[in-house]
Coordinates of C-alpha atoms in Angstrom, one line a residue:
Chain A
X122 CA -30.1 -31.4 35.8
X123 CA -27.3 -33.4 37.4
X124 CA -24.6 -31.9 39.6
X125 CA -22.0 -32.3 36.8
X126 CA -24.2 -30.4 34.3
X127 CA -24.8 -27.7 36.9
X128 CA -21.1 -27.4 37.5
X129 CA -20.4 -27.2 33.7
X130 CA -23.0 -24.5 33.4
X131 CA -21.4 -22.6 36.3
X132 CA -18.0 -22.9 34.7
X133 CA -19.4 -21.7 31.4
X134 CA -21.1 -18.7 33.0
X135 CA -18.0 -17.7 34.8
X136 CA -15.9 -18.0 31.6
X137 CA -18.4 -15.9 29.7
X138 CA -18.5 -13.3 32.5
X139 CA -14.7 -13.1 32.7
X140 CA -14.4 -12.9 28.9
X141 CA -17.1 -10.3 28.4
X142 CA -15.8 -8.0 31.2
X143 CA -12.2 -8.4 30.2
X144 CA -13.0 -7.8 26.5
X145 CA -15.1 -4.7 27.2
X146 CA -12.3 -3.3 29.5
X147 CA -9.5 -4.2 27.0
X148 CA -11.4 -2.7 24.0
X149 CA -12.3 0.3 26.1
X150 CA -8.6 1.0 26.5
X151 CA -7.2 -0.6 23.3
X152 CA -9.6 0.7 20.6
X153 CA -9.2 4.4 21.4
X154 CA -5.5 4.0 21.9
X155 CA -5.1 2.1 18.7
X156 CA -7.3 4.7 16.9
X157 CA -5.0 7.4 18.1
X158 CA -1.9 5.4 17.2
X159 CA -3.3 4.6 13.7
X160 CA -4.3 8.2 12.9
X161 CA -1.5 10.3 14.5
X162 CA 2.1 10.8 13.4
X163 CA 4.6 11.5 16.1
X164 CA 8.2 10.9 17.0
X165 CA 8.6 7.5 18.7
X166 CA 5.5 6.0 17.1
X167 CA 7.4 3.3 15.3
X168 CA 9.1 2.3 18.6
X169 CA 5.7 2.2 20.3
X170 CA 4.4 -0.2 17.6
X171 CA 7.4 -2.5 18.1
X172 CA 6.6 -2.6 21.8
X173 CA 3.0 -3.3 21.0
X174 CA 3.8 -6.1 18.6
X175 CA 6.1 -7.6 21.1
X176 CA 3.4 -7.5 23.7
X177 CA 1.2 -9.5 21.3
X178 CA 3.5 -12.4 21.5
X179 CA 4.2 -12.1 25.3
X180 CA 3.8 -15.5 27.1
X181 CA 0.6 -15.6 29.0
X182 CA 2.2 -17.4 32.0
X183 CA 4.6 -14.5 32.4
X184 CA 1.7 -12.0 32.5
X185 CA 0.1 -14.4 35.1
X186 CA 3.3 -14.4 37.1
X187 CA 3.5 -10.6 37.1
X188 CA -0.1 -10.2 38.2
X189 CA 0.4 -12.9 40.8
X190 CA 3.3 -11.1 42.3
X191 CA 1.4 -7.8 42.3
X192 CA -1.7 -9.2 43.9
X193 CA 0.0 -11.7 46.3
X194 CA -0.3 -10.9 50.0
X195 CA 3.1 -9.2 50.2
X196 CA 2.8 -7.6 46.8
X197 CA 2.1 -3.9 46.2
X198 CA -1.6 -4.6 45.5
X199 CA -1.9 -7.4 48.0
X200 CA -4.2 -5.3 50.2
X201 CA -6.9 -5.5 47.6
X202 CA -7.3 -9.2 48.3
X203 CA -7.9 -10.0 44.7
X204 CA -5.6 -13.0 44.3
X205 CA -7.6 -16.2 43.4
X206 CA -10.7 -14.3 42.6
X207 CA -12.4 -13.9 39.2
X208 CA -11.5 -10.1 39.0
X209 CA -7.9 -11.2 39.2
X210 CA -8.4 -13.3 36.1
X211 CA -10.0 -10.3 34.4
X212 CA -7.0 -8.1 35.2
X213 CA -4.6 -10.6 33.7
X214 CA -6.8 -11.1 30.6
X215 CA -7.2 -7.3 30.1
X216 CA -3.4 -7.0 30.1
X217 CA -3.2 -9.8 27.5
X218 CA -6.0 -8.4 25.3
X219 CA -5.1 -4.7 25.3
X220 CA -2.2 -5.1 22.9
X221 CA -4.4 -7.1 20.6
X222 CA -7.2 -4.6 20.6
X223 CA -4.7 -1.7 20.2
X224 CA -2.7 -3.3 17.4
X225 CA -5.7 -4.4 15.4
X226 CA -7.5 -1.0 15.8
X227 CA -4.4 0.8 14.7
X228 CA -4.1 -1.4 11.7
X229 CA -7.8 -0.9 10.9
X230 CA -7.6 2.9 11.1
X231 CA -4.4 3.0 9.1
X232 CA -6.1 1.0 6.4
X233 CA -8.9 3.5 6.0
X234 CA -8.8 5.5 2.8
X235 CA -7.1 8.9 3.7
X236 CA -9.9 10.6 1.7
X237 CA -12.4 9.7 4.5
X238 CA -10.8 12.1 6.9
X239 CA -10.4 14.9 4.3
X240 CA -14.0 14.4 3.2
X241 CA -15.3 14.6 6.7
X242 CA -13.2 17.7 7.5
X243 CA -14.1 19.6 4.3
X244 CA -17.8 18.9 4.9
X245 CA -17.5 20.6 8.3
X246 CA -16.8 17.8 10.7
X247 CA -14.9 18.6 13.9
X248 CA -12.3 16.2 15.4
X249 CA -14.8 14.0 17.1
X250 CA -17.2 13.8 14.1
X251 CA -14.2 13.1 11.8
X252 CA -13.0 10.3 14.1
X253 CA -16.5 8.9 14.1
X254 CA -16.6 9.0 10.3
X255 CA -13.2 7.1 10.1
X256 CA -14.5 4.6 12.7
X257 CA -17.6 4.0 10.7
X258 CA -15.6 3.2 7.6
X259 CA -13.3 0.9 9.6
X260 CA -16.1 -0.6 11.7
X261 CA -15.8 -4.2 10.4
X262 CA -12.0 -4.3 10.9
X263 CA -12.5 -2.8 14.4
X264 CA -15.2 -5.4 15.1
X265 CA -12.8 -8.1 14.0
X266 CA -10.3 -6.7 16.6
X267 CA -13.0 -7.0 19.3
X268 CA -13.7 -10.6 18.3
X269 CA -10.1 -11.6 18.3
X270 CA -9.7 -10.0 21.7
X271 CA -12.7 -11.9 23.0
X272 CA -11.3 -15.2 21.5
X273 CA -7.9 -14.6 23.1
X274 CA -9.5 -13.9 26.5
X275 CA -11.9 -16.9 26.3
X276 CA -9.2 -19.4 25.3
X277 CA -6.5 -18.2 27.6
X278 CA -5.4 -20.7 30.3
X279 CA -1.9 -19.9 31.7
X280 CA -2.6 -16.6 33.4
X281 CA -6.1 -17.7 34.5
X282 CA -4.6 -20.7 36.2
X283 CA -1.9 -18.8 38.0
X284 CA -3.9 -15.8 39.3
X285 CA -7.3 -17.6 39.6
X286 CA -6.0 -20.8 41.2
X287 CA -8.6 -22.9 39.4
X288 CA -10.8 -23.0 42.5
X289 CA -13.9 -25.1 42.0
X290 CA -17.0 -23.0 41.9
X291 CA -15.0 -19.7 42.3
X292 CA -12.3 -19.3 39.6
X293 CA -12.6 -22.4 37.5
X294 CA -13.0 -21.4 33.9
X295 CA -13.6 -23.6 30.8
X296 CA -9.9 -23.6 29.9
X297 CA -8.6 -24.3 33.4
X298 CA -11.3 -27.0 33.8
X299 CA -10.2 -28.6 30.6
X300 CA -6.6 -28.6 31.8
X301 CA -7.6 -30.1 35.1
X302 CA -9.8 -32.8 33.6
X303 CA -7.1 -33.7 31.2
X304 CA -4.5 -34.0 34.0
X305 CA -6.9 -36.2 35.9
X306 CA -7.5 -38.5 32.9
X307 CA -11.2 -37.4 32.6
X308 CA -11.1 -37.0 28.9
X309 CA -14.8 -37.2 28.3
X310 CA -15.3 -34.1 30.5
X311 CA -12.3 -32.4 28.9
X312 CA -13.7 -33.0 25.4
X313 CA -17.2 -31.8 26.5
X314 CA -15.8 -28.6 28.0
X315 CA -13.7 -28.1 24.9
X316 CA -16.8 -28.4 22.7
X317 CA -18.6 -25.8 24.9
X318 CA -15.6 -23.5 24.4
X319 CA -15.7 -24.1 20.6
X320 CA -19.4 -23.5 20.6
X321 CA -19.1 -20.2 22.3
X322 CA -16.4 -19.0 19.9
X323 CA -18.5 -20.1 16.9
X324 CA -21.6 -18.4 18.2
X325 CA -19.8 -15.1 18.6
X326 CA -18.3 -15.3 15.1
X327 CA -21.7 -16.2 13.6
X328 CA -23.2 -13.2 15.4
X329 CA -20.6 -10.9 13.9
X330 CA -21.0 -12.4 10.4
X331 CA -24.8 -11.8 10.7
X332 CA -24.2 -8.2 11.8
X333 CA -21.9 -7.6 8.9
X334 CA -24.4 -9.1 6.5
X335 CA -27.2 -6.8 7.8
X336 CA -25.1 -3.7 7.5
X337 CA -23.9 -4.4 4.0
X338 CA -20.2 -5.3 4.6
Chain B
X1370 CA -14.6 36.5 0.6
X1371 CA -11.6 34.1 0.5
X1372 CA -8.1 35.4 -0.2
X1373 CA -4.7 33.9 -0.2
X1374 CA -1.6 36.2 0.1
X1375 CA 2.0 35.2 -0.4
X1376 CA 1.2 31.5 -0.4
X1377 CA 4.2 29.2 -0.4
X1378 CA 3.9 25.5 0.2
X1379 CA 6.7 23.0 0.4
X1380 CA 6.8 19.2 0.6
X1381 CA 9.9 17.6 2.0
X1382 CA 11.9 20.8 1.4
X1383 CA 10.6 21.2 -2.2
X1384 CA 8.5 24.2 -3.1
X1385 CA 5.4 22.9 -4.8
X1386 CA 3.4 26.1 -4.8
X1387 CA 4.2 29.8 -4.8
X1388 CA 1.3 32.1 -5.5
X1389 CA 1.4 35.8 -4.6
X1390 CA -2.4 36.3 -4.5
X1391 CA -5.6 34.5 -5.2
X1392 CA -9.0 36.1 -4.4
X1393 CA -12.4 34.5 -4.6
X1394 CA -15.2 37.0 -4.5
X1395 CA -18.8 36.2 -3.9
X1396 CA -20.4 35.1 -7.1
X1397 CA -17.1 34.7 -8.9
X1398 CA -16.0 31.6 -10.8
X1399 CA -12.2 31.1 -11.0
X1400 CA -10.7 28.4 -13.1
X1401 CA -7.3 26.9 -12.2
X1402 CA -5.7 25.5 -15.3
X1403 CA -2.4 23.8 -15.8
X1404 CA -0.9 20.4 -16.5
X1405 CA -0.7 17.6 -14.0
X1406 CA 1.6 18.5 -11.1
X1407 CA 1.2 22.2 -11.7
X1408 CA 0.0 22.8 -8.1
X1409 CA -3.8 23.1 -8.7
X1410 CA -4.8 20.4 -6.2
X1411 CA -2.3 21.7 -3.6
X1412 CA -3.7 25.2 -4.0
X1413 CA -7.3 23.9 -3.6
X1414 CA -6.4 21.9 -0.5
X1415 CA -4.8 25.0 1.1
X1416 CA -7.9 27.1 0.1
X1417 CA -10.1 24.4 1.7
X1418 CA -8.1 24.8 5.0
X1419 CA -7.3 21.1 4.9
X1420 CA -3.7 21.9 5.6
X1421 CA -1.9 25.1 6.6
X1422 CA 0.4 26.7 4.1
X1423 CA 4.1 26.6 4.8
X1424 CA 4.2 30.4 4.4
X1425 CA 1.6 33.0 3.6
X1426 CA -1.8 34.0 4.8
X1427 CA -5.3 32.8 4.1
X1428 CA -8.1 35.3 4.8
X1429 CA -11.8 34.7 5.1
X1430 CA -13.9 37.8 5.0
X1431 CA -10.6 39.8 5.5
X1432 CA -9.8 38.0 8.7
X1433 CA -6.7 35.8 8.8
X1434 CA -7.2 32.1 9.4
X1435 CA -4.2 30.8 11.4
X1436 CA -5.1 28.4 14.2
X1437 CA -6.5 24.9 14.0
X1438 CA -9.7 26.2 15.6
X1439 CA -10.0 29.0 13.0
X1440 CA -9.4 26.5 10.2
X1441 CA -12.1 24.3 11.6
X1442 CA -14.6 27.1 11.7
X1443 CA -13.5 28.2 8.1
X1444 CA -14.2 24.7 6.8
X1445 CA -17.8 25.1 7.7
X1446 CA -17.9 27.8 5.0
X1447 CA -15.5 26.4 2.4
X1448 CA -16.0 22.9 0.9
X1449 CA -13.8 21.0 -1.5
X1450 CA -14.8 18.2 -3.8
X1451 CA -11.7 16.2 -4.7
X1452 CA -11.0 14.8 -8.1
X1453 CA -11.7 11.3 -6.8
X1454 CA -14.3 12.1 -4.2
X1455 CA -15.1 9.7 -1.4
X1456 CA -18.6 8.7 -0.6
X1457 CA -19.1 7.1 2.8
X1458 CA -20.5 3.7 3.2
X1459 CA -24.3 3.8 3.1
X1460 CA -26.9 5.3 0.8
X1461 CA -26.5 8.3 -1.4
X1462 CA -29.1 10.1 0.6
X1463 CA -27.2 9.4 3.8
X1464 CA -24.1 10.9 2.2
X1465 CA -25.8 14.0 1.2
X1466 CA -27.4 14.3 4.6
X1467 CA -24.0 14.1 6.3
X1468 CA -23.1 17.8 6.2
X1469 CA -26.6 18.7 7.1
X1470 CA -26.6 16.6 10.3
X1471 CA -23.2 18.1 11.1
X1472 CA -24.7 21.5 11.0
X1473 CA -27.5 20.6 13.3
X1474 CA -30.2 20.8 10.6
X1475 CA -33.6 19.7 12.2
X1476 CA -34.2 16.0 11.6
X1477 CA -37.4 16.8 9.7
X1478 CA -35.6 19.0 7.2
X1479 CA -32.6 16.7 6.5
X1480 CA -34.3 14.4 4.1
X1481 CA -36.1 17.0 2.0
X1482 CA -33.0 19.1 1.8
X1483 CA -30.8 16.2 0.8
X1484 CA -33.4 15.2 -1.9
X1485 CA -33.5 18.8 -3.1
X1486 CA -29.7 18.9 -3.4
X1487 CA -29.8 15.6 -5.4
X1488 CA -32.6 16.9 -7.6
X1489 CA -30.5 19.9 -8.6
X1490 CA -28.1 17.4 -10.3
X1491 CA -31.0 15.2 -11.5
X1492 CA -29.9 12.4 -9.1
X1493 CA -33.1 11.9 -7.2
X1494 CA -33.3 8.3 -8.4
X1495 CA -30.0 7.5 -6.8
X1496 CA -31.1 8.6 -3.3
X1497 CA -31.7 5.0 -2.0
X1498 CA -28.8 3.4 -3.8
X1499 CA -25.7 2.3 -1.9
X1500 CA -22.7 4.6 -2.6
X1501 CA -20.5 1.7 -3.6
X1502 CA -22.8 0.8 -6.4
X1503 CA -22.3 4.1 -8.3
X1504 CA -20.2 4.7 -11.3
X1505 CA -17.2 7.2 -11.0
X1506 CA -19.2 9.9 -12.8
X1507 CA -22.2 9.4 -10.5
X1508 CA -19.9 9.6 -7.5
X1509 CA -18.5 12.9 -8.7
X1510 CA -22.0 14.4 -9.2
X1511 CA -23.2 13.1 -5.8
X1512 CA -20.1 14.6 -4.2
X1513 CA -20.8 18.0 -5.7
X1514 CA -24.5 17.7 -4.6
X1515 CA -23.3 16.8 -1.1
X1516 CA -21.0 19.7 -1.0
X1517 CA -23.7 22.1 -2.1
X1518 CA -26.2 20.7 0.4
X1519 CA -23.9 22.1 3.1
X1520 CA -24.6 25.6 1.5
X1521 CA -20.9 26.7 1.6
X1522 CA -19.9 30.2 0.8
X1523 CA -17.0 28.9 -1.3
X1524 CA -17.1 25.7 -3.4
X1525 CA -13.8 24.3 -4.6
X1526 CA -13.9 21.7 -7.3
X1527 CA -10.8 19.7 -8.2
X1528 CA -11.4 18.3 -11.7
X1529 CA -14.9 17.5 -10.5
X1530 CA -16.2 16.5 -13.9
X1531 CA -13.3 14.5 -15.1
X1532 CA -15.1 11.2 -15.1
X1533 CA -18.3 12.7 -16.7
X1534 CA -19.2 12.7 -20.3
X1535 CA -19.8 16.0 -22.1
X1536 CA -23.5 16.1 -21.3
X1537 CA -22.9 15.3 -17.6
X1538 CA -20.1 17.9 -17.4
X1539 CA -22.5 20.5 -18.8
X1540 CA -25.2 19.4 -16.3
X1541 CA -22.8 19.6 -13.4
X1542 CA -21.5 23.1 -14.2
X1543 CA -25.0 24.3 -15.1
X1544 CA -26.2 23.2 -11.7
X1545 CA -23.4 25.1 -10.0
X1546 CA -24.2 28.2 -12.1
X1547 CA -27.8 27.8 -11.1
X1548 CA -26.8 27.8 -7.4
X1549 CA -24.8 30.9 -8.0
X1550 CA -27.8 32.6 -9.6
X1551 CA -29.6 32.1 -6.3
X1552 CA -26.9 33.2 -3.9
X1553 CA -23.4 34.8 -3.9
X1554 CA -21.5 31.5 -3.9
X1555 CA -17.8 31.8 -4.9
X1556 CA -16.6 28.9 -7.0
X1557 CA -13.0 27.9 -7.9
X1558 CA -12.5 24.8 -10.1
X1559 CA -9.4 23.1 -11.4
X1560 CA -9.5 21.7 -14.8
X1561 CA -7.1 20.4 -17.4
X1562 CA -9.7 21.0 -20.1
X1563 CA -9.2 24.6 -21.3
X1564 CA -12.5 24.7 -23.1
X1565 CA -14.3 23.7 -19.9
X1566 CA -12.3 26.4 -18.0
X1567 CA -13.1 29.1 -20.5
X1568 CA -16.7 28.2 -20.8
X1569 CA -17.5 28.1 -17.1
X1570 CA -15.2 30.6 -15.5
X1571 CA -15.1 34.4 -15.4
X1572 CA -11.4 34.5 -14.3
X1573 CA -8.5 32.2 -15.0
X1574 CA -5.4 31.4 -13.1
X1575 CA -2.8 29.4 -15.0
X1576 CA -0.3 27.4 -13.0
X1577 CA 3.0 25.8 -14.1
X1578 CA 5.2 24.0 -11.6
X1579 CA 3.4 25.7 -8.8
X1580 CA 3.6 29.3 -9.9
X1581 CA 1.2 31.4 -11.9
X1582 CA 2.3 31.8 -15.6
X1583 CA 1.5 35.0 -17.5
X1584 CA 0.1 33.0 -20.4
X1585 CA -2.7 30.6 -20.5
X1586 CA -1.1 27.1 -20.5
X1587 CA -2.1 26.3 -24.0
X1588 CA 0.5 25.2 -26.5
X1589 CA 2.8 24.0 -23.7
X1590 CA 5.5 21.6 -24.7
X1591 CA 8.2 19.9 -22.7
X1592 CA 11.5 20.0 -24.7
X1593 CA 15.2 19.5 -24.5
X1594 CA 17.1 22.7 -25.3
X1595 CA 20.2 22.0 -27.3
X1596 CA 22.1 24.7 -25.5
X1597 CA 24.0 27.9 -26.3
X1598 CA 22.8 31.5 -26.3
X1599 CA 20.5 33.4 -28.6
X1600 CA 18.3 31.5 -31.0
X1601 CA 18.0 27.7 -30.7
X1602 CA 16.3 25.2 -32.9
X1603 CA 14.2 22.9 -30.7
X1604 CA 12.6 19.6 -31.6
X1605 CA 9.0 19.5 -30.5
X1606 CA 7.7 16.1 -31.6
X1607 CA 8.1 15.9 -35.3
X1608 CA 8.6 19.6 -35.9
X1609 CA 11.4 22.1 -35.2
X1610 CA 10.7 25.5 -33.5
X1611 CA 13.1 28.4 -33.2
X1612 CA 13.2 29.9 -29.8
X1613 CA 15.3 32.5 -27.9
X1614 CA 17.0 30.9 -24.9
X1615 CA 20.4 31.1 -23.2
X1616 CA 20.6 27.7 -21.6
X1617 CA 20.4 24.0 -22.5
X1618 CA 18.6 21.0 -21.0
X1619 CA 15.0 20.3 -20.1
X1620 CA 12.6 23.2 -20.6
X1621 CA 8.9 24.0 -21.2
X1622 CA 7.9 26.1 -24.2
X1623 CA 4.7 28.1 -24.2
X1624 CA 3.4 29.7 -27.4
X1625 CA 0.6 32.2 -26.5
X1626 CA -2.4 31.6 -28.8
X1627 CA -2.8 35.3 -29.5
X1628 CA 0.8 35.4 -30.9
X1629 CA 0.0 32.9 -33.6
X1630 CA -0.9 34.3 -37.0
X1631 CA -3.0 32.1 -39.3
X1632 CA -2.7 32.3 -43.1
X1633 CA -3.6 30.2 -46.1
X1634 CA -0.1 30.3 -47.6
X1635 CA 3.3 30.3 -45.8
X1636 CA 4.1 33.9 -44.9
X1637 CA 7.1 35.8 -46.1
X1638 CA 7.7 37.6 -42.9
X1639 CA 10.0 38.1 -39.9
X1640 CA 8.3 35.2 -38.1
X1641 CA 10.9 32.5 -37.7
X1642 CA 8.3 29.7 -37.3
X1643 CA 5.8 28.7 -39.9
X1644 CA 4.0 25.4 -39.4
X1645 CA 1.6 23.9 -42.0
X1646 CA -1.3 21.9 -40.8
X1647 CA -5.1 21.5 -40.8
X1648 CA -7.9 23.0 -38.6
X1649 CA -9.2 20.3 -36.4
X1650 CA -11.5 22.2 -34.1
X1651 CA -13.2 25.6 -33.7
X1652 CA -14.6 26.9 -30.5
X1653 CA -16.0 30.3 -29.4
X1654 CA -14.3 32.1 -26.6
X1655 CA -16.0 35.4 -25.8
X1656 CA -15.7 37.5 -28.9
X1657 CA -12.8 35.4 -30.4
X1658 CA -12.5 32.0 -31.9
X1659 CA -10.1 29.3 -30.6
X1660 CA -8.7 27.5 -33.6
X1661 CA -7.0 24.1 -32.9
X1662 CA -4.6 23.2 -35.6
X1663 CA -2.9 19.8 -36.2
X1664 CA 0.6 20.7 -37.5
X1665 CA 2.4 17.6 -36.4
X1666 CA 1.9 19.1 -32.9
X1667 CA -1.4 20.5 -31.7
X1668 CA -1.5 24.3 -31.6
X1669 CA -4.2 26.6 -30.5
X1670 CA -4.5 30.0 -32.1
X1671 CA -6.9 32.8 -31.1
X1672 CA -8.4 34.8 -34.0
X1673 CA -11.4 37.1 -34.5
X1674 CA -14.6 35.8 -36.1
X1675 CA -14.0 38.3 -38.9
X1676 CA -10.5 37.0 -39.7
X1677 CA -11.8 33.4 -39.6
X1678 CA -14.5 34.3 -42.1
X1679 CA -12.2 36.2 -44.4
X1680 CA -9.8 33.3 -44.5
X1681 CA -12.7 30.9 -45.0
X1682 CA -11.4 28.5 -42.4
X1683 CA -13.5 25.5 -41.3
X1684 CA -12.7 22.2 -39.7
X1685 CA -10.4 20.3 -42.2
X1686 CA -9.1 23.5 -43.9
X1687 CA -5.3 23.6 -44.6
X1688 CA -3.7 26.5 -42.7
X1689 CA -0.3 27.9 -41.9
X1690 CA 0.5 28.9 -38.3
X1691 CA 3.3 31.5 -38.0
X1692 CA 4.8 33.0 -34.8
X1693 CA 8.1 34.7 -33.9
X1694 CA 10.8 33.0 -32.0
X1695 CA 10.7 35.9 -29.5
X1696 CA 7.0 35.1 -28.9
X1697 CA 7.8 31.7 -27.6
X1698 CA 8.1 31.7 -23.8
X1699 CA 10.8 29.4 -22.3
X1700 CA 10.4 28.2 -18.7

């Protein structure tokens, strides 16, 4: 294996690590929050949905800038020493993916037939078992939310560049590497990295499709 | 067992149900009858503790059920099958097993009990089928089997046999009756089919616009009162009926079946209304016969077997239906 291939493998591994950790964290927050938002009626819910939908379209470089300012040496979280490390990229990606996971989960739960909840309740289910029954019926839409969040995190470049710094061997992800290779005129490397990125996204989607096929979606 | 007192329920400020008292005793079978929108489904949802009433009390075993926690506990004992029941994704067996798992039934007992519940409704062959492959009638029967698998103390059925053919309806109610023969299960079912209600219930609550009506809701007609006071002639489809009313506008007429006198010839009597028609259906109801007459509008009269025999009435016989204008209830 040549040094270039080893570097590409390292970049791919880091991209996957960042994407998986950020997706798990974002969905850990966003899916329950979206579930609550989709199944509860309260005053101010509509306003919250407007904020959420605005967050979906928030420019990633602005998120990157905010995290940069927070984590910079003189920022409020500067003492953590996270700036230009991969966890810093994870933090930024989580902030970007939480609104997606939340909005899609809320939409998934809202789309579930209202009879599901009533049926679970009348058969004796408590709040948790009822929520589980609703989640089971919405599982494919919820899974789609996870996949979209993963795709968002994997393909993001602006925030990763700002808070990660695109440091070789440390914070260089597939997207920041593509940006760098392109700016340096190394188009063959940029295309190769782009294909790796595409291959990863395709693999995840095929896995989800296979899962849905097996469970009778 | 389950009792409702002074129940009032409103939606968006509009009262949709006002029932002074409903009681379901162990082993009883109460039929809720009434036209669409009469409040049957609302009453069943309240009795099922799926939503709290706007006013009034629900008591289970004499104890009021007020808080969310009490309602949750009560739902373990009272199960509703909706008119269009929902089966979860997965197999029929998994659906029937759902309430058993919720109740912590030992894993080894779940499958045999689910199969036994299905067998009661002759649905064993559906156990392995995906729920979404079933017909509407099959879904209804599986839903009732699933509800009974939970062994509730009170079973509420909202038009549970509406998608079934006559034989399947019979099988469904027979299976429920069979369960009642084994244990003191209270049953309350809503139906728009009066024959079904009479056949399978031992008590009947008729609802109209959310309130109990003192007559069975047969011979109900929506009309436009011409207005004025005293006697008014009202158009009901192609026929005219004399009624006593002191207002005009939209109204509902109810002609109690026991107030209709049948004769072979038009009667010379004080009855203001005499409609000629033909017998289209005869059905037994306890000791009496329910005679359905097509007189331009469909009327149901209640007569004794002896009167029927003396008049020699059979399906297709010409007949006159007479009733007094004061016998017609105007709502």
